[in-house]
PDB file of C-alpha atoms and ligand atoms in Angstrom:
ATOM      1  CA  MET A   1      15.017  -8.323  -8.230  1.00 92.00           C
ATOM      2  CA  THR A   2      12.472  -7.591  -5.529  1.00 97.00           C
ATOM      3  CA  LYS A   3       9.595  -5.426  -6.635  1.00 98.00           C
ATOM      4  CA  ILE A   4       8.666  -2.971  -3.885  1.00 98.00           C
ATOM      5  CA  ILE A   5       5.276  -1.420  -4.552  1.00 98.00           C
ATOM      6  CA  ALA A   6       3.904   1.554  -2.621  1.00 98.00           C
ATOM      7  CA  ILE A   7       0.090   1.587  -2.677  1.00 98.00           C
ATOM      8  CA  SER A   8      -0.504   5.284  -2.274  1.00 97.00           C
ATOM      9  CA  ASN A   9      -3.131   7.992  -2.460  1.00 95.00           C
ATOM     10  CA  GLN A  10      -3.442  10.777   0.088  1.00 93.00           C
ATOM     11  CA  LYS A  11      -7.211  10.590  -0.184  1.00 93.00           C
ATOM     12  CA  GLY A  12      -8.680   8.462   2.591  1.00 94.00           C
ATOM     13  CA  GLY A  13     -10.868   5.407   2.112  1.00 94.00           C
ATOM     14  CA  VAL A  14     -10.113   4.788  -1.567  1.00 95.00           C
ATOM     15  CA  GLY A  15      -9.077   1.133  -1.168  1.00 97.00           C
ATOM     16  CA  LYS A  16      -5.320   1.284  -0.461  1.00 98.00           C
ATOM     17  CA  THR A  17      -5.407  -1.266   2.346  1.00 98.00           C
ATOM     18  CA  THR A  18      -7.815  -3.559   0.492  1.00 98.00           C
ATOM     19  CA  THR A  19      -5.665  -3.372  -2.647  1.00 98.00           C
ATOM     20  CA  THR A  20      -2.491  -4.157  -0.691  1.00 98.00           C
ATOM     21  CA  ILE A  21      -3.962  -7.232   1.001  1.00 98.00           C
ATOM     22  CA  THR A  22      -5.771  -8.562  -2.060  1.00 98.00           C
ATOM     23  CA  LEU A  23      -2.840  -8.121  -4.445  1.00 98.00           C
ATOM     24  CA  GLY A  24      -0.582  -9.719  -1.833  1.00 98.00           C
ATOM     25  CA  ALA A  25      -2.854 -12.737  -1.467  1.00 97.00           C
ATOM     26  CA  GLY A  26      -3.149 -13.018  -5.271  1.00 97.00           C
ATOM     27  CA  LEU A  27       0.643 -12.952  -5.684  1.00 97.00           C
ATOM     28  CA  VAL A  28       1.024 -15.694  -3.059  1.00 97.00           C
ATOM     29  CA  GLN A  29      -1.383 -17.806  -5.144  1.00 95.00           C
ATOM     30  CA  GLN A  30       0.988 -17.321  -8.083  1.00 95.00           C
ATOM     31  CA  GLY A  31       3.762 -18.815  -5.957  1.00 97.00           C
ATOM     32  CA  LYS A  32       5.477 -15.532  -5.099  1.00 97.00           C
ATOM     33  CA  LYS A  33       7.091 -14.719  -1.772  1.00 98.00           C
ATOM     34  CA  VAL A  34       5.311 -11.652  -0.453  1.00 98.00           C
ATOM     35  CA  LEU A  35       5.856  -9.237   2.428  1.00 98.00           C
ATOM     36  CA  LEU A  36       3.168  -6.671   3.261  1.00 98.00           C
ATOM     37  CA  ILE A  37       4.131  -3.560   5.228  1.00 98.00           C
ATOM     38  CA  ASP A  38       1.474  -1.679   7.157  1.00 98.00           C
ATOM     39  CA  PHE A  39       2.742   1.900   6.946  1.00 98.00           C
ATOM     40  CA  ASP A  40      -0.248   3.720   8.363  1.00 98.00           C
ATOM     41  CA  PRO A  41      -0.584   4.662  12.071  1.00 97.00           C
ATOM     42  CA  GLN A  42      -4.278   3.708  11.823  1.00 97.00           C
ATOM     43  CA  GLY A  43      -3.092   0.085  11.705  1.00 97.00           C
ATOM     44  CA  ASN A  44      -5.988  -0.899   9.449  1.00 97.00           C
ATOM     45  CA  MET A  45      -4.060  -3.486   7.496  1.00 98.00           C
ATOM     46  CA  THR A  46      -2.800  -5.041  10.704  1.00 98.00           C
ATOM     47  CA  SER A  47      -6.400  -5.326  11.981  1.00 97.00           C
ATOM     48  CA  ALA A  48      -7.689  -6.586   8.639  1.00 98.00           C
ATOM     49  CA  LEU A  49      -5.090  -9.379   8.768  1.00 98.00           C
ATOM     50  CA  GLY A  50      -6.566 -10.557  12.051  1.00 96.00           C
ATOM     51  CA  VAL A  51      -4.511  -8.782  14.752  1.00 97.00           C
ATOM     52  CA  LYS A  52      -7.039  -7.926  17.466  1.00 93.00           C
ATOM     53  CA  GLU A  53      -5.225  -5.087  19.300  1.00 93.00           C
ATOM     54  CA  PRO A  54      -2.625  -3.477  17.008  1.00 92.00           C
ATOM     55  CA  ASP A  55      -1.872  -0.759  19.567  1.00 92.00           C
ATOM     56  CA  GLU A  56      -0.674  -3.407  22.057  1.00 93.00           C
ATOM     57  CA  LEU A  57       2.083  -4.576  19.713  1.00 94.00           C
ATOM     58  CA  THR A  58       5.671  -3.508  20.277  1.00 93.00           C
ATOM     59  CA  ASN A  59       7.337  -5.263  17.345  1.00 94.00           C
ATOM     60  CA  THR A  60       6.048  -3.114  14.511  1.00 97.00           C
ATOM     61  CA  ILE A  61       7.393  -1.121  11.597  1.00 98.00           C
ATOM     62  CA  SER A  62       7.709   1.808  14.046  1.00 97.00           C
ATOM     63  CA  TYR A  63      10.151  -0.222  16.159  1.00 96.00           C
ATOM     64  CA  LEU A  64      12.210  -0.960  13.029  1.00 97.00           C
ATOM     65  CA  MET A  65      12.202   2.699  11.943  1.00 97.00           C
ATOM     66  CA  ASP A  66      13.122   3.829  15.456  1.00 95.00           C
ATOM     67  CA  GLN A  67      16.031   1.398  15.768  1.00 95.00           C
ATOM     68  CA  GLU A  68      17.271   2.484  12.342  1.00 95.00           C
ATOM     69  CA  LEU A  69      17.025   6.146  13.404  1.00 94.00           C
ATOM     70  CA  LYS A  70      19.084   5.393  16.513  1.00 93.00           C
ATOM     71  CA  SER A  71      21.519   3.194  14.544  1.00 92.00           C
ATOM     72  CA  GLN A  72      20.703   0.405  16.988  1.00 92.00           C
ATOM     73  CA  PRO A  73      20.742  -3.309  16.152  1.00 90.00           C
ATOM     74  CA  ILE A  74      17.526  -4.537  14.534  1.00 90.00           C
ATOM     75  CA  LEU A  75      15.850  -7.876  15.182  1.00 86.00           C
ATOM     76  CA  MET A  76      13.934  -8.124  11.932  1.00 88.00           C
ATOM     77  CA  LYS A  77      12.503 -11.565  12.400  1.00 85.00           C
ATOM     78  CA  ASP A  78      10.549 -10.710  15.552  1.00 89.00           C
ATOM     79  CA  THR A  79       8.543  -8.142  13.605  1.00 96.00           C
ATOM     80  CA  ILE A  80       7.662 -10.375  10.664  1.00 97.00           C
ATOM     81  CA  HIS A  81       4.276 -12.009  11.220  1.00 97.00           C
ATOM     82  CA  LYS A  82       2.965 -14.893   9.164  1.00 97.00           C
ATOM     83  CA  HIS A  83      -0.573 -14.813   7.804  1.00 98.00           C
ATOM     84  CA  ASN A  84      -2.346 -18.106   7.198  1.00 97.00           C
ATOM     85  CA  GLU A  85      -2.797 -17.267   3.491  1.00 97.00           C
ATOM     86  CA  GLY A  86       0.972 -17.412   3.058  1.00 98.00           C
ATOM     87  CA  MET A  87       2.060 -13.802   3.040  1.00 98.00           C
ATOM     88  CA  ASP A  88       4.351 -12.305   5.678  1.00 98.00           C
ATOM     89  CA  PHE A  89       3.501  -8.932   7.132  1.00 98.00           C
ATOM     90  CA  ILE A  90       4.996  -6.266   9.368  1.00 98.00           C
ATOM     91  CA  PRO A  91       2.296  -4.675  11.510  1.00 98.00           C
ATOM     92  CA  CYS A  92       1.832  -1.027  12.414  1.00 98.00           C
ATOM     93  CA  ASN A  93       0.060   0.996  15.050  1.00 96.00           C
ATOM     94  CA  ILE A  94      -0.322   4.515  16.375  1.00 96.00           C
ATOM     95  CA  ASN A  95       3.388   4.675  17.309  1.00 96.00           C
ATOM     96  CA  LEU A  96       4.249   5.373  13.669  1.00 97.00           C
ATOM     97  CA  ALA A  97       2.805   8.872  14.127  1.00 95.00           C
ATOM     98  CA  SER A  98       5.637   9.771  16.524  1.00 95.00           C
ATOM     99  CA  ILE A  99       8.219   8.457  14.041  1.00 96.00           C
ATOM    100  CA  ASP A 100       7.011  11.064  11.554  1.00 93.00           C
ATOM    101  CA  ALA A 101       8.045  13.819  13.985  1.00 91.00           C
ATOM    102  CA  LYS A 102      11.403  12.150  14.737  1.00 94.00           C
ATOM    103  CA  LEU A 103      12.241  11.947  11.046  1.00 94.00           C
ATOM    104  CA  VAL A 104      12.321  15.704  10.668  1.00 91.00           C
ATOM    105  CA  ASN A 105      15.737  16.160  12.251  1.00 88.00           C
ATOM    106  CA  THR A 106      17.324  13.043  10.854  1.00 89.00           C
ATOM    107  CA  PHE A 107      20.143  12.774   8.366  1.00 87.00           C
ATOM    108  CA  SER A 108      18.852  11.331   5.083  1.00 92.00           C
ATOM    109  CA  ARG A 109      15.384  11.375   6.546  1.00 96.00           C
ATOM    110  CA  GLU A 110      13.648  10.220   3.360  1.00 97.00           C
ATOM    111  CA  LYS A 111      15.609   6.955   3.214  1.00 97.00           C
ATOM    112  CA  VAL A 112      14.962   5.400   6.621  1.00 97.00           C
ATOM    113  CA  LEU A 113      12.350   2.884   5.397  1.00 98.00           C
ATOM    114  CA  LYS A 114      14.564   2.046   2.420  1.00 98.00           C
ATOM    115  CA  ARG A 115      17.392   1.181   4.803  1.00 96.00           C
ATOM    116  CA  VAL A 116      15.064  -0.972   6.933  1.00 97.00           C
ATOM    117  CA  LEU A 117      13.778  -2.880   3.895  1.00 97.00           C
ATOM    118  CA  SER A 118      17.268  -3.439   2.527  1.00 96.00           C
ATOM    119  CA  ARG A 119      17.724  -5.909   5.401  1.00 94.00           C
ATOM    120  CA  VAL A 120      14.945  -8.243   4.222  1.00 95.00           C
ATOM    121  CA  LYS A 121      14.215  -7.561   0.611  1.00 95.00           C
ATOM    122  CA  ASN A 122      16.325 -10.429  -0.720  1.00 96.00           C
ATOM    123  CA  LYS A 123      13.926 -12.913   0.858  1.00 97.00           C
ATOM    124  CA  TYR A 124      10.921 -11.702  -1.119  1.00 98.00           C
ATOM    125  CA  ASP A 125       9.725 -11.376  -4.704  1.00 98.00           C
ATOM    126  CA  TYR A 126       7.306  -8.603  -3.741  1.00 98.00           C
ATOM    127  CA  ILE A 127       7.069  -6.124  -0.897  1.00 98.00           C
ATOM    128  CA  LEU A 128       3.810  -4.141  -0.845  1.00 98.00           C
ATOM    129  CA  ILE A 129       3.590  -1.000   1.299  1.00 98.00           C
ATOM    130  CA  ASP A 130       0.146   0.125   2.468  1.00 98.00           C
ATOM    131  CA  CYS A 131       0.613   3.905   2.730  1.00 98.00           C
ATOM    132  CA  LEU A 132      -1.190   6.334   4.989  1.00 97.00           C
ATOM    133  CA  PRO A 133      -3.643   8.878   3.544  1.00 96.00           C
ATOM    134  CA  THR A 134      -1.355  11.910   3.887  1.00 93.00           C
ATOM    135  CA  ILE A 135       1.543  13.342   1.950  1.00 92.00           C
ATOM    136  CA  ASN A 136       4.200  13.660   4.627  1.00 94.00           C
ATOM    137  CA  LEU A 137       7.678  12.359   5.336  1.00 96.00           C
ATOM    138  CA  LEU A 138       6.341   8.857   5.960  1.00 97.00           C
ATOM    139  CA  ASN A 139       4.745   8.772   2.526  1.00 97.00           C
ATOM    140  CA  ILE A 140       7.939  10.172   0.976  1.00 97.00           C
ATOM    141  CA  ASN A 141       9.831   7.361   2.755  1.00 98.00           C
ATOM    142  CA  ALA A 142       7.502   4.806   1.156  1.00 98.00           C
ATOM    143  CA  LEU A 143       7.943   6.326  -2.312  1.00 98.00           C
ATOM    144  CA  THR A 144      11.708   6.463  -1.838  1.00 98.00           C
ATOM    145  CA  ALA A 145      11.897   2.808  -0.771  1.00 98.00           C
ATOM    146  CA  ALA A 146       9.635   1.667  -3.633  1.00 98.00           C
ATOM    147  CA  THR A 147      10.474   0.523  -7.134  1.00 98.00           C
ATOM    148  CA  ASP A 148       6.864   1.069  -8.223  1.00 98.00           C
ATOM    149  CA  VAL A 149       3.715   2.838  -7.151  1.00 98.00           C
ATOM    150  CA  ILE A 150       0.088   1.797  -7.609  1.00 98.00           C
ATOM    151  CA  ILE A 151      -2.566   4.448  -7.044  1.00 97.00           C
ATOM    152  CA  PRO A 152      -6.066   3.293  -6.090  1.00 96.00           C
ATOM    153  CA  VAL A 153      -8.693   5.847  -7.089  1.00 95.00           C
ATOM    154  CA  GLN A 154     -12.274   5.471  -5.972  1.00 93.00           C
ATOM    155  CA  ALA A 155     -14.941   5.769  -8.630  1.00 88.00           C
ATOM    156  CA  GLU A 156     -16.656   8.735  -7.064  1.00 84.00           C
ATOM    157  CA  HIS A 157     -17.179  12.398  -7.689  1.00 77.00           C
ATOM    158  CA  LEU A 158     -14.135  14.560  -6.816  1.00 77.00           C
ATOM    159  CA  SER A 159     -11.815  11.567  -6.872  1.00 80.00           C
ATOM    160  CA  ILE A 160      -9.473  13.238  -9.349  1.00 79.00           C
ATOM    161  CA  MET A 161      -8.976  16.229  -7.092  1.00 78.00           C
ATOM    162  CA  GLY A 162      -5.948  15.678  -4.927  1.00 76.00           C
ATOM    163  CA  LEU A 163      -4.461  13.251  -7.422  1.00 86.00           C
ATOM    164  CA  CYS A 164      -2.415  16.119  -8.859  1.00 84.00           C
ATOM    165  CA  SER A 165      -0.622  16.744  -5.562  1.00 84.00           C
ATOM    166  CA  LEU A 166       0.129  13.030  -5.225  1.00 90.00           C
ATOM    167  CA  LEU A 167       1.484  12.903  -8.773  1.00 92.00           C
ATOM    168  CA  ASP A 168       3.563  16.026  -8.028  1.00 91.00           C
ATOM    169  CA  SER A 169       5.159  14.407  -5.023  1.00 91.00           C
ATOM    170  CA  VAL A 170       5.803  11.210  -7.010  1.00 96.00           C
ATOM    171  CA  LYS A 171       7.541  13.350  -9.634  1.00 95.00           C
ATOM    172  CA  ARG A 172       9.586  15.165  -6.988  1.00 95.00           C
ATOM    173  CA  VAL A 173      10.665  11.900  -5.376  1.00 97.00           C
ATOM    174  CA  LYS A 174      11.598  10.608  -8.809  1.00 97.00           C
ATOM    175  CA  ARG A 175      13.653  13.684  -9.590  1.00 97.00           C
ATOM    176  CA  GLU A 176      15.437  14.039  -6.274  1.00 96.00           C
ATOM    177  CA  LEU A 177      15.456  10.720  -4.457  1.00 96.00           C
ATOM    178  CA  ASN A 178      14.474   7.693  -6.520  1.00 98.00           C
ATOM    179  CA  ARG A 179      15.076   8.130 -10.238  1.00 97.00           C
ATOM    180  CA  LYS A 180      13.825   4.678 -11.177  1.00 95.00           C
ATOM    181  CA  LEU A 181      10.449   4.945  -9.426  1.00 98.00           C
ATOM    182  CA  ASN A 182       7.854   3.660 -11.872  1.00 97.00           C
ATOM    183  CA  ILE A 183       4.151   4.496 -11.790  1.00 96.00           C
ATOM    184  CA  GLU A 184       2.686   1.050 -12.351  1.00 96.00           C
ATOM    185  CA  GLY A 185      -0.757   2.498 -12.741  1.00 96.00           C
ATOM    186  CA  ILE A 186      -4.057   3.662 -11.371  1.00 96.00           C
ATOM    187  CA  VAL A 187      -6.566   1.076 -10.234  1.00 97.00           C
ATOM    188  CA  ILE A 188     -10.144   2.316 -10.153  1.00 96.00           C
ATOM    189  CA  THR A 189     -11.903   0.920  -7.100  1.00 97.00           C
ATOM    190  CA  MET A 190     -15.428   0.433  -5.796  1.00 96.00           C
ATOM    191  CA  THR A 191     -17.186   0.795  -9.125  1.00 96.00           C
ATOM    192  CA  ASP A 192     -20.887   0.075  -9.284  1.00 94.00           C
ATOM    193  CA  ASN A 193     -22.167  -0.851 -12.705  1.00 89.00           C
ATOM    194  CA  ARG A 194     -25.759  -0.377 -11.633  1.00 91.00           C
ATOM    195  CA  THR A 195     -25.345   3.360 -11.334  1.00 90.00           C
ATOM    196  CA  ASN A 196     -24.753   5.815 -14.140  1.00 91.00           C
ATOM    197  CA  LEU A 197     -22.738   8.037 -11.835  1.00 89.00           C
ATOM    198  CA  SER A 198     -20.122   5.353 -11.245  1.00 90.00           C
ATOM    199  CA  LYS A 199     -19.809   4.754 -15.004  1.00 92.00           C
ATOM    200  CA  ILE A 200     -19.500   8.485 -15.712  1.00 91.00           C
ATOM    201  CA  VAL A 201     -16.828   8.949 -13.049  1.00 90.00           C
ATOM    202  CA  GLU A 202     -14.852   5.956 -14.320  1.00 93.00           C
ATOM    203  CA  LYS A 203     -15.008   7.319 -17.871  1.00 93.00           C
ATOM    204  CA  THR A 204     -13.921  10.774 -16.672  1.00 91.00           C
ATOM    205  CA  ILE A 205     -10.897   9.299 -14.901  1.00 91.00           C
ATOM    206  CA  ARG A 206      -9.922   7.239 -17.958  1.00 93.00           C
ATOM    207  CA  ASP A 207     -10.452  10.169 -20.369  1.00 92.00           C
ATOM    208  CA  ASN A 208      -8.528  12.679 -18.239  1.00 89.00           C
ATOM    209  CA  LEU A 209      -5.612  10.588 -17.063  1.00 89.00           C
ATOM    210  CA  GLY A 210      -5.434   7.641 -19.443  1.00 92.00           C
ATOM    211  CA  ASN A 211      -3.104   9.425 -21.854  1.00 93.00           C
ATOM    212  CA  SER A 212      -0.459  10.174 -19.264  1.00 91.00           C
ATOM    213  CA  ILE A 213      -0.710   7.283 -16.788  1.00 94.00           C
ATOM    214  CA  HIS A 214      -1.463   3.601 -17.222  1.00 96.00           C
ATOM    215  CA  ILE A 215      -4.930   2.768 -15.898  1.00 96.00           C
ATOM    216  CA  PHE A 216      -5.578  -0.914 -15.282  1.00 97.00           C
ATOM    217  CA  ALA A 217      -8.191  -2.106 -17.742  1.00 95.00           C
ATOM    218  CA  GLU A 218     -10.292  -3.884 -15.125  1.00 96.00           C
ATOM    219  CA  SER A 219     -11.709  -1.758 -12.368  1.00 97.00           C
ATOM    220  CA  ILE A 220     -12.563  -3.243  -8.981  1.00 97.00           C
ATOM    221  CA  PRO A 221     -16.302  -3.579  -8.416  1.00 97.00           C
ATOM    222  CA  ARG A 222     -17.883  -2.723  -5.104  1.00 96.00           C
ATOM    223  CA  SER A 223     -18.657  -5.967  -3.314  1.00 96.00           C
ATOM    224  CA  VAL A 224     -19.885  -6.598   0.191  1.00 96.00           C
ATOM    225  CA  ARG A 225     -17.613  -9.662   0.278  1.00 96.00           C
ATOM    226  CA  VAL A 226     -14.595  -7.326   0.396  1.00 96.00           C
ATOM    227  CA  ALA A 227     -15.742  -5.598   3.567  1.00 92.00           C
ATOM    228  CA  GLU A 228     -16.704  -8.967   5.093  1.00 95.00           C
ATOM    229  CA  SER A 229     -13.271 -10.434   4.433  1.00 96.00           C
ATOM    230  CA  SER A 230     -11.468  -7.777   6.457  1.00 92.00           C
ATOM    231  CA  LEU A 231     -13.779  -8.507   9.386  1.00 94.00           C
ATOM    232  CA  ALA A 232     -12.799 -12.166   9.035  1.00 95.00           C
ATOM    233  CA  GLY A 233      -9.080 -11.251   9.131  1.00 97.00           C
ATOM    234  CA  CYS A 234      -8.271 -12.453   5.634  1.00 97.00           C
ATOM    235  CA  SER A 235      -8.379 -11.451   1.980  1.00 97.00           C
ATOM    236  CA  VAL A 236     -11.357 -11.659  -0.353  1.00 97.00           C
ATOM    237  CA  VAL A 237      -9.228 -14.063  -2.409  1.00 96.00           C
ATOM    238  CA  GLN A 238      -9.779 -16.539   0.426  1.00 96.00           C
ATOM    239  CA  THR A 239     -13.397 -15.772   1.348  1.00 96.00           C
ATOM    240  CA  ASP A 240     -14.729 -15.373  -2.187  1.00 97.00           C
ATOM    241  CA  PRO A 241     -12.236 -16.993  -4.592  1.00 96.00           C
ATOM    242  CA  HIS A 242     -14.494 -16.809  -7.641  1.00 96.00           C
ATOM    243  CA  GLY A 243     -16.075 -13.436  -6.834  1.00 96.00           C
ATOM    244  CA  LYS A 244     -15.963 -10.450  -9.144  1.00 96.00           C
ATOM    245  CA  ALA A 245     -13.705  -8.329  -6.909  1.00 97.00           C
ATOM    246  CA  THR A 246     -11.229 -11.221  -6.589  1.00 97.00           C
ATOM    247  CA  LYS A 247     -11.209 -11.790 -10.351  1.00 96.00           C
ATOM    248  CA  ALA A 248     -10.669  -8.083 -11.010  1.00 97.00           C
ATOM    249  CA  TYR A 249      -7.757  -7.886  -8.592  1.00 97.00           C
ATOM    250  CA  GLN A 250      -6.263 -11.054 -10.107  1.00 95.00           C
ATOM    251  CA  SER A 251      -6.336  -9.400 -13.531  1.00 94.00           C
ATOM    252  CA  ILE A 252      -3.873  -6.781 -12.299  1.00 91.00           C
ATOM    253  CA  VAL A 253      -0.823  -8.552 -13.587  1.00 72.00           C
ATOM    254  CA  MET A 254       2.417  -7.154 -12.351  1.00 62.00           C
TER     255      MET A 254
HETATM  256  P1  LIG B   1      -7.438   4.856   4.490  1.00 97.36           P
HETATM  257  O1  LIG B   1      -7.121   6.033   3.641  1.00 97.36           O
HETATM  258  O2  LIG B   1      -8.276   5.203   5.692  1.00 97.36           O
HETATM  259  O3  LIG B   1      -6.221   4.054   4.818  1.00 97.36           O
HETATM  260  P2  LIG B   1      -7.914   3.001   2.372  1.00 97.36           P
HETATM  261  O4  LIG B   1      -7.611   3.846   1.196  1.00 97.36           O
HETATM  262  O5  LIG B   1      -6.877   2.067   2.842  1.00 97.36           O
HETATM  263  O6  LIG B   1      -8.399   3.910   3.589  1.00 97.36           O
HETATM  264  P3  LIG B   1      -9.698   0.762   2.522  1.00 97.36           P
HETATM  265  O7  LIG B   1      -9.565   0.687   4.001  1.00 97.36           O
HETATM  266  O8  LIG B   1      -9.056  -0.309   1.725  1.00 97.36           O
HETATM  267  O9  LIG B   1      -9.253   2.194   2.017  1.00 97.36           O
HETATM  268  O10 LIG B   1     -11.220   0.803   2.096  1.00 97.36           O
HETATM  269  C1  LIG B   1     -12.133   1.704   2.704  1.00 97.36           C
HETATM  270  C2  LIG B   1     -13.419   0.955   3.037  1.00 97.36           C
HETATM  271  O11 LIG B   1     -14.030   0.520   1.836  1.00 97.36           O
HETATM  272  C3  LIG B   1     -13.201  -0.298   3.885  1.00 97.36           C
HETATM  273  O12 LIG B   1     -14.268  -0.422   4.775  1.00 97.36           O
HETATM  274  C4  LIG B   1     -13.200  -1.417   2.871  1.00 97.36           C
HETATM  275  O13 LIG B   1     -13.649  -2.649   3.424  1.00 97.36           O
HETATM  276  C5  LIG B   1     -14.177  -0.886   1.836  1.00 97.36           C
HETATM  277  N1  LIG B   1     -13.865  -1.383   0.484  1.00 97.36           N
HETATM  278  C6  LIG B   1     -12.685  -1.294  -0.169  1.00 97.36           C
HETATM  279  N2  LIG B   1     -12.778  -1.834  -1.406  1.00 97.36           N
HETATM  280  C7  LIG B   1     -14.050  -2.271  -1.527  1.00 97.36           C
HETATM  281  C8  LIG B   1     -14.795  -2.939  -2.562  1.00 97.36           C
HETATM  282  N3  LIG B   1     -14.238  -3.256  -3.742  1.00 97.36           N
HETATM  283  N4  LIG B   1     -16.090  -3.237  -2.321  1.00 97.36           N
HETATM  284  C9  LIG B   1     -16.669  -2.903  -1.150  1.00 97.36           C
HETATM  285  N5  LIG B   1     -16.053  -2.291  -0.138  1.00 97.36           N
HETATM  286  C10 LIG B   1     -14.757  -1.967  -0.304  1.00 97.36           C
HETATM  287 MG1  LIG B   2      -5.730   2.134   4.602  1.00 97.36          MG
END
């Protein structure tokens, strides 16, 4: 069965896109067939995978959502790009923002992405969805299409705030739309062992949430190699295969 994982947190800049790409590249190394979905109008994942002008693209996840909304035929294969590390990806750009508005008046509006993915999911072991930093209908679509959710949380002050509303919407989706949705866990990102603050925040997150939600044992250290890799259009698994961030991401066994 295909595992469809939404990487979600409505807080911005916590490492969703980085986690999606790095886990995807790690799974490819394990011999898995992987599809990454950029589901954020910012198109950051698309850029970080080496696409120079995401906004120029027409064959994106927005096109697929739009065709599905209009019940028009869908040419899936034109939207599936191949990355040189072995994962497939469907790009995204600013056009996804207009899809959010179109969803409002649609029948079964929470299930549009699920219907799109049902056309390809048999070809993959894993589909990872890089969510946008907002709780809206697009995010609900991602959670409804997913079998699992991974929540990156940055090791910084105030990082727990806002998590409650995300967990509430996960619970609501579970209750009303997707009973089997499983919270795979929280991954703590951008830790810095040289500072006490980072250690205190990490401990606070583990102490406060560890009883109710699985928190991956290894947190992801801050590493300049991560930021460099996205500039190079690839994952840190490729640019720094033995680095600490790569090793930490590889320890997230799914
Ligand atoms: P958004 O909410 O805007 O979509 P995001 O949650 O997807 O953001 P990322 O884009 O993955 O977050 O990360 C935010 C920034 O932090 C990026 O510049 C990224 O390169 C950097 N970053 C992420 N993880 C690490 C890390 N472990 N070490 C150093 N920099 C990191
Ligand atoms: Mg992102």
